[in-house]
PDB file of C-alpha atoms in Angstrom:
ATOM      1  CA  ALA A  24     114.304 -37.470  32.714  1.00  0.00           C
ATOM      2  CA  GLN A  25     115.041 -40.821  35.183  1.00  0.00           C
ATOM      3  CA  SER A  26     112.543 -42.198  36.680  1.00  0.00           C
ATOM      4  CA  VAL A  27     111.239 -45.815  37.881  1.00  0.00           C
ATOM      5  CA  SER A  28     107.214 -46.120  38.014  1.00  0.00           C
ATOM      6  CA  GLN A  29     105.769 -48.887  39.590  1.00  0.00           C
ATOM      7  CA  HIS A  30     102.237 -49.779  39.503  1.00  0.00           C
ATOM      8  CA  ASN A  31     101.022 -50.605  42.800  1.00  0.00           C
ATOM      9  CA  HIS A  32     101.944 -49.014  46.380  1.00  0.00           C
ATOM     10  CA  HIS A  33     100.157 -51.592  48.306  1.00  0.00           C
ATOM     11  CA  VAL A  34      99.468 -54.947  47.142  1.00  0.00           C
ATOM     12  CA  ILE A  35      97.126 -57.471  49.746  1.00  0.00           C
ATOM     13  CA  LEU A  36      97.632 -61.255  49.584  1.00  0.00           C
ATOM     14  CA  SER A  37      96.588 -64.613  50.568  1.00  0.00           C
ATOM     15  CA  GLU A  38      99.500 -67.567  52.110  1.00  0.00           C
ATOM     16  CA  ALA A  39     100.870 -68.842  48.848  1.00  0.00           C
ATOM     17  CA  ALA A  40      99.102 -66.421  46.422  1.00  0.00           C
ATOM     18  CA  SER A  41     101.548 -65.980  42.734  1.00  0.00           C
ATOM     19  CA  LEU A  42     102.959 -62.496  43.232  1.00  0.00           C
ATOM     20  CA  GLU A  43     104.005 -60.147  40.274  1.00  0.00           C
ATOM     21  CA  LEU A  44     104.677 -56.572  40.936  1.00  0.00           C
ATOM     22  CA  GLY A  45     105.240 -53.802  38.136  1.00  0.00           C
ATOM     23  CA  CYS A  46     107.214 -51.889  37.117  1.00  0.00           C
ATOM     24  CA  ASN A  47     108.995 -50.225  34.067  1.00  0.00           C
ATOM     25  CA  TYR A  48     111.756 -47.355  33.751  1.00  0.00           C
ATOM     26  CA  SER A  49     112.893 -44.041  31.913  1.00  0.00           C
ATOM     27  CA  TYR A  50     116.692 -43.971  31.942  1.00  0.00           C
ATOM     28  CA  GLY A  51     119.049 -42.997  28.756  1.00  0.00           C
ATOM     29  CA  GLY A  52     121.043 -45.165  27.701  1.00  0.00           C
ATOM     30  CA  THR A  53     122.067 -48.957  29.265  1.00  0.00           C
ATOM     31  CA  VAL A  54     121.191 -50.029  32.716  1.00  0.00           C
ATOM     32  CA  ASN A  55     121.299 -52.079  35.856  1.00  0.00           C
ATOM     33  CA  LEU A  56     117.606 -53.404  37.595  1.00  0.00           C
ATOM     34  CA  PHE A  57     117.483 -54.130  40.739  1.00  0.00           C
ATOM     35  CA  TRP A  58     114.853 -54.931  43.421  1.00  0.00           C
ATOM     36  CA  TYR A  59     114.988 -54.035  46.607  1.00  0.00           C
ATOM     37  CA  VAL A  60     113.007 -55.447  50.479  1.00  0.00           C
ATOM     38  CA  GLN A  61     112.609 -53.054  53.003  1.00  0.00           C
ATOM     39  CA  TYR A  62     111.318 -55.352  55.762  1.00  0.00           C
ATOM     40  CA  PRO A  63     109.046 -53.527  58.938  1.00  0.00           C
ATOM     41  CA  GLY A  64     111.724 -50.823  60.286  1.00  0.00           C
ATOM     42  CA  GLN A  65     114.634 -52.663  59.001  1.00  0.00           C
ATOM     43  CA  HIS A  66     117.176 -51.551  55.677  1.00  0.00           C
ATOM     44  CA  LEU A  67     117.297 -52.080  52.171  1.00  0.00           C
ATOM     45  CA  GLN A  68     117.995 -55.550  51.095  1.00  0.00           C
ATOM     46  CA  LEU A  69     118.677 -56.784  47.745  1.00  0.00           C
ATOM     47  CA  LEU A  70     116.318 -59.724  45.945  1.00  0.00           C
ATOM     48  CA  LEU A  71     118.004 -59.250  42.569  1.00  0.00           C
ATOM     49  CA  LYS A  72     119.841 -57.120  40.106  1.00  0.00           C
ATOM     50  CA  TYR A  73     120.610 -57.520  36.325  1.00  0.00           C
ATOM     51  CA  PHE A  74     123.311 -56.503  34.939  1.00  0.00           C
ATOM     52  CA  SER A  75     123.296 -58.513  31.850  1.00  0.00           C
ATOM     53  CA  GLY A  76     123.540 -61.687  30.146  1.00  0.00           C
ATOM     54  CA  ASP A  77     119.669 -63.842  30.492  1.00  0.00           C
ATOM     55  CA  PRO A  78     116.784 -62.026  30.733  1.00  0.00           C
ATOM     56  CA  LEU A  79     115.704 -63.885  33.580  1.00  0.00           C
ATOM     57  CA  VAL A  80     117.228 -63.709  36.780  1.00  0.00           C
ATOM     58  CA  LYS A  81     116.612 -65.489  39.898  1.00  0.00           C
ATOM     59  CA  GLY A  82     117.158 -63.212  43.067  1.00  0.00           C
ATOM     60  CA  ILE A  83     116.204 -64.709  47.236  1.00  0.00           C
ATOM     61  CA  LYS A  84     113.552 -66.794  48.359  1.00  0.00           C
ATOM     62  CA  GLY A  85     111.984 -67.358  45.577  1.00  0.00           C
ATOM     63  CA  PHE A  86     112.027 -64.486  44.035  1.00  0.00           C
ATOM     64  CA  GLU A  87     112.934 -63.036  39.551  1.00  0.00           C
ATOM     65  CA  ALA A  88     112.117 -60.529  37.325  1.00  0.00           C
ATOM     66  CA  GLU A  89     112.715 -60.698  33.736  1.00  0.00           C
ATOM     67  CA  PHE A  90     114.222 -57.537  31.509  1.00  0.00           C
ATOM     68  CA  ILE A  91     111.963 -57.077  28.254  1.00  0.00           C
ATOM     69  CA  LYS A  92     113.654 -54.477  27.126  1.00  0.00           C
ATOM     70  CA  SER A  93     111.235 -53.401  25.054  1.00  0.00           C
ATOM     71  CA  LYS A  94     109.003 -52.106  27.285  1.00  0.00           C
ATOM     72  CA  PHE A  95     111.150 -50.787  29.578  1.00  0.00           C
ATOM     73  CA  SER A  96     109.783 -53.584  32.446  1.00  0.00           C
ATOM     74  CA  PHE A  97     111.390 -54.790  35.198  1.00  0.00           C
ATOM     75  CA  ASN A  98     108.829 -56.808  37.321  1.00  0.00           C
ATOM     76  CA  LEU A  99     109.089 -58.708  40.058  1.00  0.00           C
ATOM     77  CA  ARG A 100     107.483 -62.472  40.672  1.00  0.00           C
ATOM     78  CA  LYS A 101     106.979 -65.255  43.230  1.00  0.00           C
ATOM     79  CA  PRO A 102     104.993 -67.999  43.018  1.00  0.00           C
ATOM     80  CA  SER A 103     103.832 -69.527  46.445  1.00  0.00           C
ATOM     81  CA  VAL A 104     103.743 -65.677  48.911  1.00  0.00           C
ATOM     82  CA  GLN A 105     104.813 -66.722  52.256  1.00  0.00           C
ATOM     83  CA  TRP A 106     103.821 -64.455  55.524  1.00  0.00           C
ATOM     84  CA  SER A 107     106.931 -63.605  56.032  1.00  0.00           C
ATOM     85  CA  ASP A 108     106.930 -61.571  52.462  1.00  0.00           C
ATOM     86  CA  THR A 109     105.618 -58.995  54.431  1.00  0.00           C
ATOM     87  CA  ALA A 110     107.837 -56.119  53.153  1.00  0.00           C
ATOM     88  CA  GLU A 111     108.561 -52.999  51.110  1.00  0.00           C
ATOM     89  CA  TYR A 112     109.421 -53.833  47.659  1.00  0.00           C
ATOM     90  CA  PHE A 113     111.625 -51.475  45.826  1.00  0.00           C
ATOM     91  CA  CYS A 114     112.470 -51.694  42.090  1.00  0.00           C
ATOM     92  CA  ALA A 115     115.767 -49.834  40.964  1.00  0.00           C
ATOM     93  CA  VAL A 116     117.792 -48.677  38.476  1.00  0.00           C
ATOM     94  CA  ASN A 117     121.290 -47.063  37.439  1.00  0.00           C
ATOM     95  CA  GLY A 118     123.406 -46.906  34.303  1.00  0.00           C
ATOM     96  CA  ARG A 119     126.051 -49.282  33.786  1.00  0.00           C
ATOM     97  CA  TYR A 120     128.238 -46.714  32.112  1.00  0.00           C
ATOM     98  CA  SER A 121     126.760 -43.629  33.195  1.00  0.00           C
ATOM     99  CA  SER A 122     129.943 -41.857  35.072  1.00  0.00           C
ATOM    100  CA  ALA A 123     126.829 -41.256  38.108  1.00  0.00           C
ATOM    101  CA  SER A 124     126.421 -44.309  39.301  1.00  0.00           C
ATOM    102  CA  LYS A 125     123.993 -43.173  41.296  1.00  0.00           C
ATOM    103  CA  ILE A 126     120.349 -45.597  42.082  1.00  0.00           C
ATOM    104  CA  ILE A 127     116.410 -43.984  41.740  1.00  0.00           C
ATOM    105  CA  PHE A 128     113.906 -45.316  43.408  1.00  0.00           C
ATOM    106  CA  GLY A 129     110.556 -46.489  42.271  1.00  0.00           C
ATOM    107  CA  SER A 130     107.866 -45.187  44.814  1.00  0.00           C
ATOM    108  CA  GLY A 131     107.740 -48.566  46.590  1.00  0.00           C
ATOM    109  CA  THR A 132     104.876 -51.364  46.639  1.00  0.00           C
ATOM    110  CA  ARG A 133     103.819 -52.156  50.120  1.00  0.00           C
ATOM    111  CA  LEU A 134     103.198 -56.334  50.037  1.00  0.00           C
ATOM    112  CA  SER A 135     100.836 -57.425  52.576  1.00  0.00           C
ATOM    113  CA  ILE A 136     100.085 -61.303  52.933  1.00  0.00           C
ATOM    114  CA  ARG A 137      97.155 -62.446  55.362  1.00  0.00           C
ATOM    115  CA  PRO A 138      98.365 -65.734  57.038  1.00  0.00           C
TER     116      PRO A 138
ATOM    117  CA  ALA B  30     133.037 -60.306  55.735  1.00  0.00           C
ATOM    118  CA  ALA B  31     131.486 -57.306  57.871  1.00  0.00           C
ATOM    119  CA  GLY B  32     128.956 -55.039  56.024  1.00  0.00           C
ATOM    120  CA  VAL B  33     128.514 -51.565  55.774  1.00  0.00           C
ATOM    121  CA  ILE B  34     128.537 -49.829  59.945  1.00  0.00           C
ATOM    122  CA  GLN B  35     126.631 -46.677  60.279  1.00  0.00           C
ATOM    123  CA  SER B  36     126.776 -44.773  62.832  1.00  0.00           C
ATOM    124  CA  PRO B  37     124.786 -44.012  64.768  1.00  0.00           C
ATOM    125  CA  ARG B  38     121.521 -46.089  64.004  1.00  0.00           C
ATOM    126  CA  HIS B  39     119.581 -43.607  65.872  1.00  0.00           C
ATOM    127  CA  LEU B  40     119.838 -40.263  66.845  1.00  0.00           C
ATOM    128  CA  ILE B  41     117.582 -37.083  68.246  1.00  0.00           C
ATOM    129  CA  LYS B  42     118.587 -34.130  67.860  1.00  0.00           C
ATOM    130  CA  GLU B  43     116.415 -30.442  68.110  1.00  0.00           C
ATOM    131  CA  LYS B  44     115.712 -27.861  65.294  1.00  0.00           C
ATOM    132  CA  ARG B  45     118.216 -25.853  64.607  1.00  0.00           C
ATOM    133  CA  GLU B  46     120.998 -28.342  65.726  1.00  0.00           C
ATOM    134  CA  THR B  47     124.017 -29.656  64.101  1.00  0.00           C
ATOM    135  CA  ALA B  48     124.255 -34.033  63.639  1.00  0.00           C
ATOM    136  CA  THR B  49     127.030 -35.311  61.591  1.00  0.00           C
ATOM    137  CA  LEU B  50     125.974 -39.088  60.469  1.00  0.00           C
ATOM    138  CA  LYS B  51     128.867 -41.469  59.851  1.00  0.00           C
ATOM    139  CA  CYS B  52     129.062 -44.776  56.850  1.00  0.00           C
ATOM    140  CA  TYR B  53     132.315 -46.704  57.219  1.00  0.00           C
ATOM    141  CA  PRO B  54     132.703 -48.560  53.801  1.00  0.00           C
ATOM    142  CA  ILE B  55     133.117 -52.397  53.392  1.00  0.00           C
ATOM    143  CA  SER B  56     136.766 -53.089  53.374  1.00  0.00           C
ATOM    144  CA  ARG B  57     138.576 -52.575  49.790  1.00  0.00           C
ATOM    145  CA  HIS B  58     135.731 -50.057  48.296  1.00  0.00           C
ATOM    146  CA  ASP B  59     136.331 -46.785  48.001  1.00  0.00           C
ATOM    147  CA  THR B  60     132.958 -45.660  46.828  1.00  0.00           C
ATOM    148  CA  VAL B  61     130.476 -44.020  48.811  1.00  0.00           C
ATOM    149  CA  TYR B  62     126.389 -43.202  48.013  1.00  0.00           C
ATOM    150  CA  TRP B  63     124.345 -41.411  51.048  1.00  0.00           C
ATOM    151  CA  TYR B  64     120.286 -41.175  50.497  1.00  0.00           C
ATOM    152  CA  GLN B  65     117.789 -40.377  52.274  1.00  0.00           C
ATOM    153  CA  GLN B  66     114.236 -42.137  52.860  1.00  0.00           C
ATOM    154  CA  GLY B  67     111.872 -40.291  54.582  1.00  0.00           C
ATOM    155  CA  PRO B  68     108.569 -42.011  56.131  1.00  0.00           C
ATOM    156  CA  GLY B  69     107.120 -43.430  53.605  1.00  0.00           C
ATOM    157  CA  GLN B  70     108.552 -41.973  51.021  1.00  0.00           C
ATOM    158  CA  ASP B  71     111.786 -44.105  48.947  1.00  0.00           C
ATOM    159  CA  PRO B  72     114.663 -43.216  49.518  1.00  0.00           C
ATOM    160  CA  GLN B  73     116.166 -40.305  47.382  1.00  0.00           C
ATOM    161  CA  PHE B  74     120.533 -39.814  46.478  1.00  0.00           C
ATOM    162  CA  LEU B  75     122.378 -37.421  48.383  1.00  0.00           C
ATOM    163  CA  ILE B  76     125.529 -37.283  47.558  1.00  0.00           C
ATOM    164  CA  SER B  77     128.537 -39.962  46.256  1.00  0.00           C
ATOM    165  CA  PHE B  78     131.929 -40.200  46.700  1.00  0.00           C
ATOM    166  CA  TYR B  79     134.766 -41.866  44.802  1.00  0.00           C
ATOM    167  CA  GLU B  80     138.413 -41.876  46.166  1.00  0.00           C
ATOM    168  CA  LYS B  81     137.772 -38.981  47.861  1.00  0.00           C
ATOM    169  CA  MET B  82     136.004 -36.914  45.241  1.00  0.00           C
ATOM    170  CA  GLN B  83     132.944 -35.900  45.236  1.00  0.00           C
ATOM    171  CA  SER B  84     131.415 -37.703  42.046  1.00  0.00           C
ATOM    172  CA  ASP B  85     127.505 -37.024  42.624  1.00  0.00           C
ATOM    173  CA  LYS B  86     125.411 -34.738  43.768  1.00  0.00           C
ATOM    174  CA  GLY B  87     121.756 -34.984  43.546  1.00  0.00           C
ATOM    175  CA  SER B  88     118.889 -33.249  46.380  1.00  0.00           C
ATOM    176  CA  ILE B  89     120.914 -32.915  48.386  1.00  0.00           C
ATOM    177  CA  PRO B  90     120.944 -29.887  50.624  1.00  0.00           C
ATOM    178  CA  ASP B  91     122.779 -26.665  50.791  1.00  0.00           C
ATOM    179  CA  ARG B  92     122.815 -26.824  55.298  1.00  0.00           C
ATOM    180  CA  PHE B  93     124.076 -30.615  54.546  1.00  0.00           C
ATOM    181  CA  SER B  94     127.551 -30.846  53.556  1.00  0.00           C
ATOM    182  CA  ALA B  95     129.788 -34.137  53.376  1.00  0.00           C
ATOM    183  CA  GLN B  96     133.313 -35.634  53.005  1.00  0.00           C
ATOM    184  CA  GLN B  97     135.273 -39.204  52.263  1.00  0.00           C
ATOM    185  CA  PHE B  98     138.519 -39.869  54.490  1.00  0.00           C
ATOM    186  CA  SER B  99     142.097 -41.211  53.628  1.00  0.00           C
ATOM    187  CA  ASP B 100     140.645 -44.535  54.720  1.00  0.00           C
ATOM    188  CA  TYR B 101     137.393 -44.109  52.579  1.00  0.00           C
ATOM    189  CA  HIS B 102     134.788 -43.914  55.652  1.00  0.00           C
ATOM    190  CA  SER B 103     132.571 -40.841  55.130  1.00  0.00           C
ATOM    191  CA  GLU B 104     130.877 -38.582  57.054  1.00  0.00           C
ATOM    192  CA  LEU B 105     127.578 -36.571  56.379  1.00  0.00           C
ATOM    193  CA  ASN B 106     127.426 -33.233  58.082  1.00  0.00           C
ATOM    194  CA  MET B 107     124.398 -31.549  58.948  1.00  0.00           C
ATOM    195  CA  SER B 108     122.326 -28.230  60.452  1.00  0.00           C
ATOM    196  CA  SER B 109     120.750 -25.595  61.107  1.00  0.00           C
ATOM    197  CA  LEU B 110     118.286 -28.752  61.255  1.00  0.00           C
ATOM    198  CA  GLU B 111     114.384 -28.548  60.306  1.00  0.00           C
ATOM    199  CA  LEU B 112     111.552 -30.725  61.008  1.00  0.00           C
ATOM    200  CA  GLY B 113     111.128 -32.158  57.422  1.00  0.00           C
ATOM    201  CA  ASP B 114     115.201 -33.551  58.178  1.00  0.00           C
ATOM    202  CA  SER B 115     113.853 -35.903  59.975  1.00  0.00           C
ATOM    203  CA  ALA B 116     115.074 -39.631  57.962  1.00  0.00           C
ATOM    204  CA  LEU B 117     116.876 -42.571  57.039  1.00  0.00           C
ATOM    205  CA  TYR B 118     120.218 -41.924  56.230  1.00  0.00           C
ATOM    206  CA  PHE B 119     121.205 -44.967  54.081  1.00  0.00           C
ATOM    207  CA  CYS B 120     124.820 -45.228  53.016  1.00  0.00           C
ATOM    208  CA  ALA B 121     125.924 -47.341  50.281  1.00  0.00           C
ATOM    209  CA  SER B 122     129.145 -48.859  49.101  1.00  0.00           C
ATOM    210  CA  SER B 123     130.655 -50.354  46.048  1.00  0.00           C
ATOM    211  CA  PRO B 124     134.441 -51.617  44.328  1.00  0.00           C
ATOM    212  CA  GLY B 125     135.985 -48.928  42.304  1.00  0.00           C
ATOM    213  CA  GLN B 126     134.877 -46.269  39.644  1.00  0.00           C
ATOM    214  CA  PRO B 127     131.099 -45.247  38.890  1.00  0.00           C
ATOM    215  CA  GLY B 128     130.624 -45.547  35.940  1.00  0.00           C
ATOM    216  CA  LEU B 129     132.789 -48.307  34.649  1.00  0.00           C
ATOM    217  CA  ALA B 130     131.506 -51.495  35.324  1.00  0.00           C
ATOM    218  CA  SER B 131     128.570 -53.250  36.448  1.00  0.00           C
ATOM    219  CA  TYR B 132     129.297 -52.718  41.051  1.00  0.00           C
ATOM    220  CA  GLU B 133     126.985 -53.591  43.204  1.00  0.00           C
ATOM    221  CA  GLN B 134     125.954 -50.817  45.929  1.00  0.00           C
ATOM    222  CA  TYR B 135     126.149 -52.634  49.161  1.00  0.00           C
ATOM    223  CA  PHE B 136     123.407 -50.564  52.006  1.00  0.00           C
ATOM    224  CA  GLY B 137     123.948 -49.849  55.761  1.00  0.00           C
ATOM    225  CA  PRO B 138     121.609 -50.620  58.622  1.00  0.00           C
ATOM    226  CA  GLY B 139     121.542 -46.395  58.093  1.00  0.00           C
ATOM    227  CA  THR B 140     120.712 -43.713  60.751  1.00  0.00           C
ATOM    228  CA  ARG B 141     117.380 -42.864  61.425  1.00  0.00           C
ATOM    229  CA  LEU B 142     117.140 -38.997  62.401  1.00  0.00           C
ATOM    230  CA  THR B 143     114.994 -37.301  64.411  1.00  0.00           C
ATOM    231  CA  VAL B 144     114.389 -33.915  64.836  1.00  0.00           C
ATOM    232  CA  THR B 145     111.637 -32.425  67.519  1.00  0.00           C
TER     233      THR B 145
END
């Protein structure tokens, strides 16, 4: 079965703390991996994506993620969070060569940053 | 460049009414996806179209139907609305045929549907 698992439902950090959000996926075949962010009341925005090549990908706003194929993981990291990073974060996957490229989302991790 | 446009942005309907949501993809994008995000939930795939043909179908109720038109815009038609249909409906677009390459999906701002 195709699925994405995000380990933390709600993470609370202080400003300047380091962040790591866990994501594991289950998918038969070659995958594309994504992290999306959804600020309160807003639509999904792409933070970063992995299609192929270097498994360490850098995205916007200082975020990065590492694809570890052997662990089926794609964890999101940021060395120093800011209050403005308060949002919902979704890990997602789709099949690179699938005839149906629908995106499968994880259940999301709500990140709250204390000023 | 303009992004994915969805209209209306907000819609309030009563139970058993019908609703039509519209999605205008980015220029030259010929694939459209619809997703539903219930309150506090992750987005769930509903249906997709490539070149005006349905390319994939997810957990879309039989009360819903959708199509893609010759100008590539898409409409999601929802009938006999139920309270549980209240959600944020996202449309996404991408270039090219699904499955042939790694095309990113660009999401629109969503239509927030409230059924009372």
